[in-house]
Amino acid sequence: LGLGKSIGASVPLLFLFCVCIGIPAAAMVAGQYVEKVFPHPMTSVTCASLILIIAIGINLTGAKLGSKMNTLVTLFTLVVASLLIFLT
């Protein structure tokens, strides 16, 4: 199906490489936003490290906790987005 078995077999590797590169980059971006609020030289690195530690911890504890965290983050994002829409 699709592009064939050999390309289909490479899809999991593509996802793995995207996550390995994307999560640290996203953590650094989030850390830089936090550094704008709390101006200290190591704030962005500390925040990025905490995000990575939490993400790795959730991943190691299993899929059940990860799915619960995903649901909570999604609900929190919807609440914040709704507040931004209704308050502006």
PDB file of N, CA and C in Angstrom:
ATOM      1  N   LEU A   1       0.827  -1.192   0.000  1.00  0.00           N
ATOM      2  CA  LEU A   1       0.000   0.000   0.000  1.00  0.00           C
ATOM      3  C   LEU A   1       0.870   1.254   0.000  1.00  0.00           C
ATOM      4  N   GLY A   2       0.353   2.309  -0.537  1.00  0.00           N
ATOM      5  CA  GLY A   2       1.069   3.569  -0.500  1.00  0.00           C
ATOM      6  C   GLY A   2       2.324   3.555  -1.331  1.00  0.00           C
ATOM      7  N   LEU A   3       3.437   3.860  -0.702  1.00  0.00           N
ATOM      8  CA  LEU A   3       4.713   3.961  -1.401  1.00  0.00           C
ATOM      9  C   LEU A   3       5.547   2.688  -1.329  1.00  0.00           C
ATOM     10  N   GLY A   4       5.043   1.656  -0.736  1.00  0.00           N
ATOM     11  CA  GLY A   4       5.768   0.395  -0.681  1.00  0.00           C
ATOM     12  C   GLY A   4       6.223   0.052   0.723  1.00  0.00           C
ATOM     13  N   LYS A   5       6.690  -1.199   0.860  1.00  0.00           N
ATOM     14  CA  LYS A   5       7.089  -1.688   2.182  1.00  0.00           C
ATOM     15  C   LYS A   5       8.357  -1.028   2.691  1.00  0.00           C
ATOM     16  N   SER A   6       9.310  -0.759   1.818  1.00  0.00           N
ATOM     17  CA  SER A   6      10.575  -0.189   2.296  1.00  0.00           C
ATOM     18  C   SER A   6      10.381   1.240   2.809  1.00  0.00           C
ATOM     19  N   ILE A   7       9.592   2.034   2.121  1.00  0.00           N
ATOM     20  CA  ILE A   7       9.334   3.396   2.600  1.00  0.00           C
ATOM     21  C   ILE A   7       8.423   3.358   3.820  1.00  0.00           C
ATOM     22  N   GLY A   8       7.459   2.449   3.812  1.00  0.00           N
ATOM     23  CA  GLY A   8       6.576   2.295   4.966  1.00  0.00           C
ATOM     24  C   GLY A   8       7.334   1.896   6.219  1.00  0.00           C
ATOM     25  N   ALA A   9       8.380   1.112   6.058  1.00  0.00           N
ATOM     26  CA  ALA A   9       9.188   0.698   7.211  1.00  0.00           C
ATOM     27  C   ALA A   9      10.023   1.843   7.762  1.00  0.00           C
ATOM     28  N   SER A  10      10.263   2.875   6.964  1.00  0.00           N
ATOM     29  CA  SER A  10      11.076   4.002   7.436  1.00  0.00           C
ATOM     30  C   SER A  10      10.266   5.050   8.193  1.00  0.00           C
ATOM     31  N   VAL A  11       8.932   4.975   8.133  1.00  0.00           N
ATOM     32  CA  VAL A  11       8.090   5.973   8.790  1.00  0.00           C
ATOM     33  C   VAL A  11       8.324   6.022  10.307  1.00  0.00           C
ATOM     34  N   PRO A  12       8.384   4.883  11.015  1.00  0.00           N
ATOM     35  CA  PRO A  12       8.668   4.981  12.456  1.00  0.00           C
ATOM     36  C   PRO A  12      10.002   5.663  12.756  1.00  0.00           C
ATOM     37  N   LEU A  13      11.006   5.438  11.934  1.00  0.00           N
ATOM     38  CA  LEU A  13      12.286   6.118  12.142  1.00  0.00           C
ATOM     39  C   LEU A  13      12.156   7.620  11.942  1.00  0.00           C
ATOM     40  N   LEU A  14      11.362   8.037  10.971  1.00  0.00           N
ATOM     41  CA  LEU A  14      11.147   9.460  10.752  1.00  0.00           C
ATOM     42  C   LEU A  14      10.482  10.109  11.963  1.00  0.00           C
ATOM     43  N   PHE A  15       9.465   9.438  12.522  1.00  0.00           N
ATOM     44  CA  PHE A  15       8.822   9.966  13.723  1.00  0.00           C
ATOM     45  C   PHE A  15       9.808  10.038  14.877  1.00  0.00           C
ATOM     46  N   LEU A  16      10.628   9.019  15.039  1.00  0.00           N
ATOM     47  CA  LEU A  16      11.611   9.000  16.116  1.00  0.00           C
ATOM     48  C   LEU A  16      12.588  10.161  15.981  1.00  0.00           C
ATOM     49  N   PHE A  17      13.100  10.394  14.784  1.00  0.00           N
ATOM     50  CA  PHE A  17      14.059  11.473  14.587  1.00  0.00           C
ATOM     51  C   PHE A  17      13.418  12.842  14.767  1.00  0.00           C
ATOM     52  N   CYS A  18      12.168  12.989  14.353  1.00  0.00           N
ATOM     53  CA  CYS A  18      11.477  14.271  14.540  1.00  0.00           C
ATOM     54  C   CYS A  18      11.293  14.577  16.018  1.00  0.00           C
ATOM     55  N   VAL A  19      10.947  13.564  16.800  1.00  0.00           N
ATOM     56  CA  VAL A  19      10.747  13.765  18.232  1.00  0.00           C
ATOM     57  C   VAL A  19      12.081  14.069  18.910  1.00  0.00           C
ATOM     58  N   CYS A  20      13.123  13.346  18.539  1.00  0.00           N
ATOM     59  CA  CYS A  20      14.433  13.559  19.165  1.00  0.00           C
ATOM     60  C   CYS A  20      14.966  14.964  18.901  1.00  0.00           C
ATOM     61  N   ILE A  21      14.648  15.526  17.777  1.00  0.00           N
ATOM     62  CA  ILE A  21      15.108  16.882  17.453  1.00  0.00           C
ATOM     63  C   ILE A  21      14.084  17.916  17.900  1.00  0.00           C
ATOM     64  N   GLY A  22      12.799  17.614  17.777  1.00  0.00           N
ATOM     65  CA  GLY A  22      11.748  18.590  18.032  1.00  0.00           C
ATOM     66  C   GLY A  22      11.504  18.914  19.489  1.00  0.00           C
ATOM     67  N   ILE A  23      11.535  17.921  20.367  1.00  0.00           N
ATOM     68  CA  ILE A  23      11.229  18.171  21.774  1.00  0.00           C
ATOM     69  C   ILE A  23      12.277  19.072  22.436  1.00  0.00           C
ATOM     70  N   PRO A  24      13.569  18.832  22.273  1.00  0.00           N
ATOM     71  CA  PRO A  24      14.527  19.769  22.877  1.00  0.00           C
ATOM     72  C   PRO A  24      14.416  21.188  22.294  1.00  0.00           C
ATOM     73  N   ALA A  25      14.156  21.294  21.006  1.00  0.00           N
ATOM     74  CA  ALA A  25      14.010  22.619  20.401  1.00  0.00           C
ATOM     75  C   ALA A  25      12.781  23.332  20.963  1.00  0.00           C
ATOM     76  N   ALA A  26      11.667  22.628  21.085  1.00  0.00           N
ATOM     77  CA  ALA A  26      10.448  23.225  21.650  1.00  0.00           C
ATOM     78  C   ALA A  26      10.651  23.594  23.116  1.00  0.00           C
ATOM     79  N   ALA A  27      11.394  22.778  23.851  1.00  0.00           N
ATOM     80  CA  ALA A  27      11.676  23.084  25.255  1.00  0.00           C
ATOM     81  C   ALA A  27      12.517  24.350  25.376  1.00  0.00           C
ATOM     82  N   MET A  28      13.472  24.530  24.488  1.00  0.00           N
ATOM     83  CA  MET A  28      14.288  25.753  24.520  1.00  0.00           C
ATOM     84  C   MET A  28      13.463  26.987  24.174  1.00  0.00           C
ATOM     85  N   VAL A  29      12.551  26.856  23.220  1.00  0.00           N
ATOM     86  CA  VAL A  29      11.678  27.982  22.876  1.00  0.00           C
ATOM     87  C   VAL A  29      10.811  28.352  24.075  1.00  0.00           C
ATOM     88  N   ALA A  30      10.230  27.355  24.732  1.00  0.00           N
ATOM     89  CA  ALA A  30       9.422  27.618  25.927  1.00  0.00           C
ATOM     90  C   ALA A  30      10.270  28.247  27.023  1.00  0.00           C
ATOM     91  N   GLY A  31      11.495  27.771  27.184  1.00  0.00           N
ATOM     92  CA  GLY A  31      12.394  28.350  28.178  1.00  0.00           C
ATOM     93  C   GLY A  31      12.724  29.802  27.891  1.00  0.00           C
ATOM     94  N   GLN A  32      12.847  30.148  26.619  1.00  0.00           N
ATOM     95  CA  GLN A  32      13.121  31.540  26.265  1.00  0.00           C
ATOM     96  C   GLN A  32      11.929  32.441  26.553  1.00  0.00           C
ATOM     97  N   TYR A  33      10.721  31.916  26.376  1.00  0.00           N
ATOM     98  CA  TYR A  33       9.538  32.690  26.754  1.00  0.00           C
ATOM     99  C   TYR A  33       9.502  32.927  28.255  1.00  0.00           C
ATOM    100  N   VAL A  34       9.826  31.904  29.033  1.00  0.00           N
ATOM    101  CA  VAL A  34       9.846  32.049  30.493  1.00  0.00           C
ATOM    102  C   VAL A  34      10.931  33.038  30.903  1.00  0.00           C
ATOM    103  N   GLU A  35      12.057  33.031  30.190  1.00  0.00           N
ATOM    104  CA  GLU A  35      13.155  33.949  30.509  1.00  0.00           C
ATOM    105  C   GLU A  35      12.746  35.409  30.291  1.00  0.00           C
ATOM    106  N   LYS A  36      11.827  35.658  29.355  1.00  0.00           N
ATOM    107  CA  LYS A  36      11.346  37.031  29.157  1.00  0.00           C
ATOM    108  C   LYS A  36      10.563  37.517  30.371  1.00  0.00           C
ATOM    109  N   VAL A  37       9.887  36.591  31.074  1.00  0.00           N
ATOM    110  CA  VAL A  37       9.112  36.958  32.258  1.00  0.00           C
ATOM    111  C   VAL A  37      10.007  37.043  33.485  1.00  0.00           C
ATOM    112  N   PHE A  38      10.927  36.090  33.620  1.00  0.00           N
ATOM    113  CA  PHE A  38      11.852  36.044  34.750  1.00  0.00           C
ATOM    114  C   PHE A  38      13.273  36.226  34.219  1.00  0.00           C
ATOM    115  N   PRO A  39      13.729  37.466  34.081  1.00  0.00           N
ATOM    116  CA  PRO A  39      15.035  37.702  33.451  1.00  0.00           C
ATOM    117  C   PRO A  39      16.205  37.250  34.333  1.00  0.00           C
ATOM    118  N   HIS A  40      16.691  36.091  34.057  1.00  0.00           N
ATOM    119  CA  HIS A  40      17.877  35.539  34.712  1.00  0.00           C
ATOM    120  C   HIS A  40      18.612  34.754  33.633  1.00  0.00           C
ATOM    121  N   PRO A  41      19.939  34.815  33.614  1.00  0.00           N
ATOM    122  CA  PRO A  41      20.677  34.189  32.500  1.00  0.00           C
ATOM    123  C   PRO A  41      20.410  32.692  32.291  1.00  0.00           C
ATOM    124  N   MET A  42      20.172  31.941  33.339  1.00  0.00           N
ATOM    125  CA  MET A  42      20.012  30.494  33.194  1.00  0.00           C
ATOM    126  C   MET A  42      18.553  30.049  33.202  1.00  0.00           C
ATOM    127  N   THR A  43      17.608  30.985  33.151  1.00  0.00           N
ATOM    128  CA  THR A  43      16.195  30.619  33.230  1.00  0.00           C
ATOM    129  C   THR A  43      15.774  29.745  32.056  1.00  0.00           C
ATOM    130  N   SER A  44      16.184  30.094  30.842  1.00  0.00           N
ATOM    131  CA  SER A  44      15.744  29.324  29.676  1.00  0.00           C
ATOM    132  C   SER A  44      16.294  27.900  29.712  1.00  0.00           C
ATOM    133  N   VAL A  45      17.546  27.745  30.095  1.00  0.00           N
ATOM    134  CA  VAL A  45      18.148  26.401  30.162  1.00  0.00           C
ATOM    135  C   VAL A  45      17.512  25.587  31.282  1.00  0.00           C
ATOM    136  N   THR A  46      17.273  26.224  32.433  1.00  0.00           N
ATOM    137  CA  THR A  46      16.650  25.520  33.558  1.00  0.00           C
ATOM    138  C   THR A  46      15.241  25.085  33.207  1.00  0.00           C
ATOM    139  N   CYS A  47      14.460  25.982  32.601  1.00  0.00           N
ATOM    140  CA  CYS A  47      13.093  25.647  32.219  1.00  0.00           C
ATOM    141  C   CYS A  47      13.076  24.542  31.167  1.00  0.00           C
ATOM    142  N   ALA A  48      13.949  24.642  30.179  1.00  0.00           N
ATOM    143  CA  ALA A  48      14.021  23.606  29.141  1.00  0.00           C
ATOM    144  C   ALA A  48      14.401  22.257  29.754  1.00  0.00           C
ATOM    145  N   SER A  49      15.324  22.272  30.690  1.00  0.00           N
ATOM    146  CA  SER A  49      15.727  21.027  31.358  1.00  0.00           C
ATOM    147  C   SER A  49      14.568  20.421  32.136  1.00  0.00           C
ATOM    148  N   LEU A  50      13.811  21.265  32.843  1.00  0.00           N
ATOM    149  CA  LEU A  50      12.661  20.763  33.599  1.00  0.00           C
ATOM    150  C   LEU A  50      11.606  20.175  32.666  1.00  0.00           C
ATOM    151  N   ILE A  51      11.359  20.837  31.546  1.00  0.00           N
ATOM    152  CA  ILE A  51      10.390  20.315  30.590  1.00  0.00           C
ATOM    153  C   ILE A  51      10.836  18.947  30.076  1.00  0.00           C
ATOM    154  N   LEU A  52      12.112  18.822  29.748  1.00  0.00           N
ATOM    155  CA  LEU A  52      12.622  17.539  29.249  1.00  0.00           C
ATOM    156  C   LEU A  52      12.563  16.454  30.315  1.00  0.00           C
ATOM    157  N   ILE A  53      12.895  16.800  31.555  1.00  0.00           N
ATOM    158  CA  ILE A  53      12.854  15.822  32.645  1.00  0.00           C
ATOM    159  C   ILE A  53      11.421  15.349  32.869  1.00  0.00           C
ATOM    160  N   ILE A  54      10.464  16.289  32.852  1.00  0.00           N
ATOM    161  CA  ILE A  54       9.057  15.913  33.036  1.00  0.00           C
ATOM    162  C   ILE A  54       8.588  15.034  31.878  1.00  0.00           C
ATOM    163  N   ALA A  55       8.943  15.401  30.651  1.00  0.00           N
ATOM    164  CA  ALA A  55       8.524  14.621  29.483  1.00  0.00           C
ATOM    165  C   ALA A  55       9.108  13.208  29.527  1.00  0.00           C
ATOM    166  N   ILE A  56      10.373  13.097  29.884  1.00  0.00           N
ATOM    167  CA  ILE A  56      11.001  11.774  29.976  1.00  0.00           C
ATOM    168  C   ILE A  56      10.382  10.967  31.111  1.00  0.00           C
ATOM    169  N   GLY A  57      10.109  11.627  32.238  1.00  0.00           N
ATOM    170  CA  GLY A  57       9.485  10.937  33.370  1.00  0.00           C
ATOM    171  C   GLY A  57       8.115  10.390  33.033  1.00  0.00           C
ATOM    172  N   ILE A  58       7.306  11.201  32.351  1.00  0.00           N
ATOM    173  CA  ILE A  58       5.972  10.740  31.954  1.00  0.00           C
ATOM    174  C   ILE A  58       6.090   9.585  30.961  1.00  0.00           C
ATOM    175  N   ASN A  59       7.037   9.702  30.048  1.00  0.00           N
ATOM    176  CA  ASN A  59       7.231   8.634  29.061  1.00  0.00           C
ATOM    177  C   ASN A  59       7.660   7.333  29.734  1.00  0.00           C
ATOM    178  N   LEU A  60       8.509   7.411  30.725  1.00  0.00           N
ATOM    179  CA  LEU A  60       8.991   6.211  31.397  1.00  0.00           C
ATOM    180  C   LEU A  60       7.934   5.578  32.304  1.00  0.00           C
ATOM    181  N   THR A  61       6.987   6.381  32.803  1.00  0.00           N
ATOM    182  CA  THR A  61       5.965   5.815  33.691  1.00  0.00           C
ATOM    183  C   THR A  61       4.887   5.069  32.934  1.00  0.00           C
ATOM    184  N   GLY A  62       4.801   5.275  31.645  1.00  0.00           N
ATOM    185  CA  GLY A  62       3.870   4.465  30.863  1.00  0.00           C
ATOM    186  C   GLY A  62       2.881   5.272  30.059  1.00  0.00           C
ATOM    187  N   ALA A  63       2.191   4.552  29.200  1.00  0.00           N
ATOM    188  CA  ALA A  63       1.251   5.181  28.272  1.00  0.00           C
ATOM    189  C   ALA A  63      -0.008   5.667  28.985  1.00  0.00           C
ATOM    190  N   LYS A  64      -0.409   4.979  30.047  1.00  0.00           N
ATOM    191  CA  LYS A  64      -1.644   5.369  30.739  1.00  0.00           C
ATOM    192  C   LYS A  64      -1.505   6.762  31.352  1.00  0.00           C
ATOM    193  N   LEU A  65      -0.408   7.009  32.051  1.00  0.00           N
ATOM    194  CA  LEU A  65      -0.188   8.330  32.627  1.00  0.00           C
ATOM    195  C   LEU A  65       0.018   9.362  31.524  1.00  0.00           C
ATOM    196  N   GLY A  66       0.701   8.971  30.458  1.00  0.00           N
ATOM    197  CA  GLY A  66       0.918   9.880  29.337  1.00  0.00           C
ATOM    198  C   GLY A  66      -0.383  10.302  28.691  1.00  0.00           C
ATOM    199  N   SER A  67      -1.323   9.377  28.558  1.00  0.00           N
ATOM    200  CA  SER A  67      -2.608   9.730  27.958  1.00  0.00           C
ATOM    201  C   SER A  67      -3.408  10.649  28.873  1.00  0.00           C
ATOM    202  N   LYS A  68      -3.306  10.437  30.187  1.00  0.00           N
ATOM    203  CA  LYS A  68      -3.984  11.336  31.129  1.00  0.00           C
ATOM    204  C   LYS A  68      -3.380  12.733  31.068  1.00  0.00           C
ATOM    205  N   MET A  69      -2.060  12.814  30.994  1.00  0.00           N
ATOM    206  CA  MET A  69      -1.402  14.121  30.892  1.00  0.00           C
ATOM    207  C   MET A  69      -1.775  14.803  29.580  1.00  0.00           C
ATOM    208  N   ASN A  70      -1.876  14.041  28.510  1.00  0.00           N
ATOM    209  CA  ASN A  70      -2.257  14.596  27.222  1.00  0.00           C
ATOM    210  C   ASN A  70      -3.663  15.181  27.296  1.00  0.00           C
ATOM    211  N   THR A  71      -4.569  14.477  27.969  1.00  0.00           N
ATOM    212  CA  THR A  71      -5.928  14.979  28.131  1.00  0.00           C
ATOM    213  C   THR A  71      -5.942  16.256  28.956  1.00  0.00           C
ATOM    214  N   LEU A  72      -5.178  16.290  30.053  1.00  0.00           N
ATOM    215  CA  LEU A  72      -5.129  17.490  30.896  1.00  0.00           C
ATOM    216  C   LEU A  72      -4.552  18.684  30.149  1.00  0.00           C
ATOM    217  N   VAL A  73      -3.495  18.469  29.394  1.00  0.00           N
ATOM    218  CA  VAL A  73      -2.882  19.561  28.640  1.00  0.00           C
ATOM    219  C   VAL A  73      -3.845  20.072  27.579  1.00  0.00           C
ATOM    220  N   THR A  74      -4.563  19.165  26.924  1.00  0.00           N
ATOM    221  CA  THR A  74      -5.537  19.569  25.910  1.00  0.00           C
ATOM    222  C   THR A  74      -6.661  20.390  26.535  1.00  0.00           C
ATOM    223  N   LEU A  75      -7.179  19.937  27.670  1.00  0.00           N
ATOM    224  CA  LEU A  75      -8.234  20.691  28.352  1.00  0.00           C
ATOM    225  C   LEU A  75      -7.742  22.056  28.801  1.00  0.00           C
ATOM    226  N   PHE A  76      -6.527  22.111  29.337  1.00  0.00           N
ATOM    227  CA  PHE A  76      -5.951  23.382  29.769  1.00  0.00           C
ATOM    228  C   PHE A  76      -5.794  24.330  28.578  1.00  0.00           C
ATOM    229  N   THR A  77      -5.346  23.807  27.455  1.00  0.00           N
ATOM    230  CA  THR A  77      -5.187  24.630  26.255  1.00  0.00           C
ATOM    231  C   THR A  77      -6.532  25.161  25.774  1.00  0.00           C
ATOM    232  N   LEU A  78      -7.557  24.329  25.814  1.00  0.00           N
ATOM    233  CA  LEU A  78      -8.889  24.782  25.421  1.00  0.00           C
ATOM    234  C   LEU A  78      -9.429  25.852  26.355  1.00  0.00           C
ATOM    235  N   VAL A  79      -9.193  25.707  27.659  1.00  0.00           N
ATOM    236  CA  VAL A  79      -9.644  26.711  28.623  1.00  0.00           C
ATOM    237  C   VAL A  79      -8.935  28.036  28.375  1.00  0.00           C
ATOM    238  N   VAL A  80      -7.633  28.002  28.202  1.00  0.00           N
ATOM    239  CA  VAL A  80      -6.872  29.232  27.954  1.00  0.00           C
ATOM    240  C   VAL A  80      -7.310  29.881  26.647  1.00  0.00           C
ATOM    241  N   ALA A  81      -7.487  29.081  25.600  1.00  0.00           N
ATOM    242  CA  ALA A  81      -7.928  29.629  24.319  1.00  0.00           C
ATOM    243  C   ALA A  81      -9.322  30.246  24.443  1.00  0.00           C
ATOM    244  N   SER A  82     -10.216  29.584  25.165  1.00  0.00           N
ATOM    245  CA  SER A  82     -11.562  30.129  25.364  1.00  0.00           C
ATOM    246  C   SER A  82     -11.526  31.437  26.134  1.00  0.00           C
ATOM    247  N   LEU A  83     -10.704  31.491  27.162  1.00  0.00           N
ATOM    248  CA  LEU A  83     -10.578  32.734  27.926  1.00  0.00           C
ATOM    249  C   LEU A  83     -10.017  33.857  27.059  1.00  0.00           C
ATOM    250  N   LEU A  84      -9.031  33.547  26.238  1.00  0.00           N
ATOM    251  CA  LEU A  84      -8.483  34.576  25.375  1.00  0.00           C
ATOM    252  C   LEU A  84      -9.505  35.083  24.373  1.00  0.00           C
ATOM    253  N   ILE A  85     -10.332  34.186  23.879  1.00  0.00           N
ATOM    254  CA  ILE A  85     -11.352  34.591  22.902  1.00  0.00           C
ATOM    255  C   ILE A  85     -12.430  35.428  23.564  1.00  0.00           C
ATOM    256  N   PHE A  86     -12.916  34.989  24.714  1.00  0.00           N
ATOM    257  CA  PHE A  86     -14.040  35.677  25.372  1.00  0.00           C
ATOM    258  C   PHE A  86     -13.616  36.951  26.083  1.00  0.00           C
ATOM    259  N   LEU A  87     -12.377  37.066  26.494  1.00  0.00           N
ATOM    260  CA  LEU A  87     -11.927  38.251  27.217  1.00  0.00           C
ATOM    261  C   LEU A  87     -11.355  39.348  26.310  1.00  0.00           C
ATOM    262  N   THR A  88     -11.252  39.067  25.014  1.00  0.00           N
ATOM    263  CA  THR A  88     -10.739  40.105  24.111  1.00  0.00           C
ATOM    264  C   THR A  88     -11.836  40.697  23.268  1.00  0.00           C
TER     265      THR A  88
END
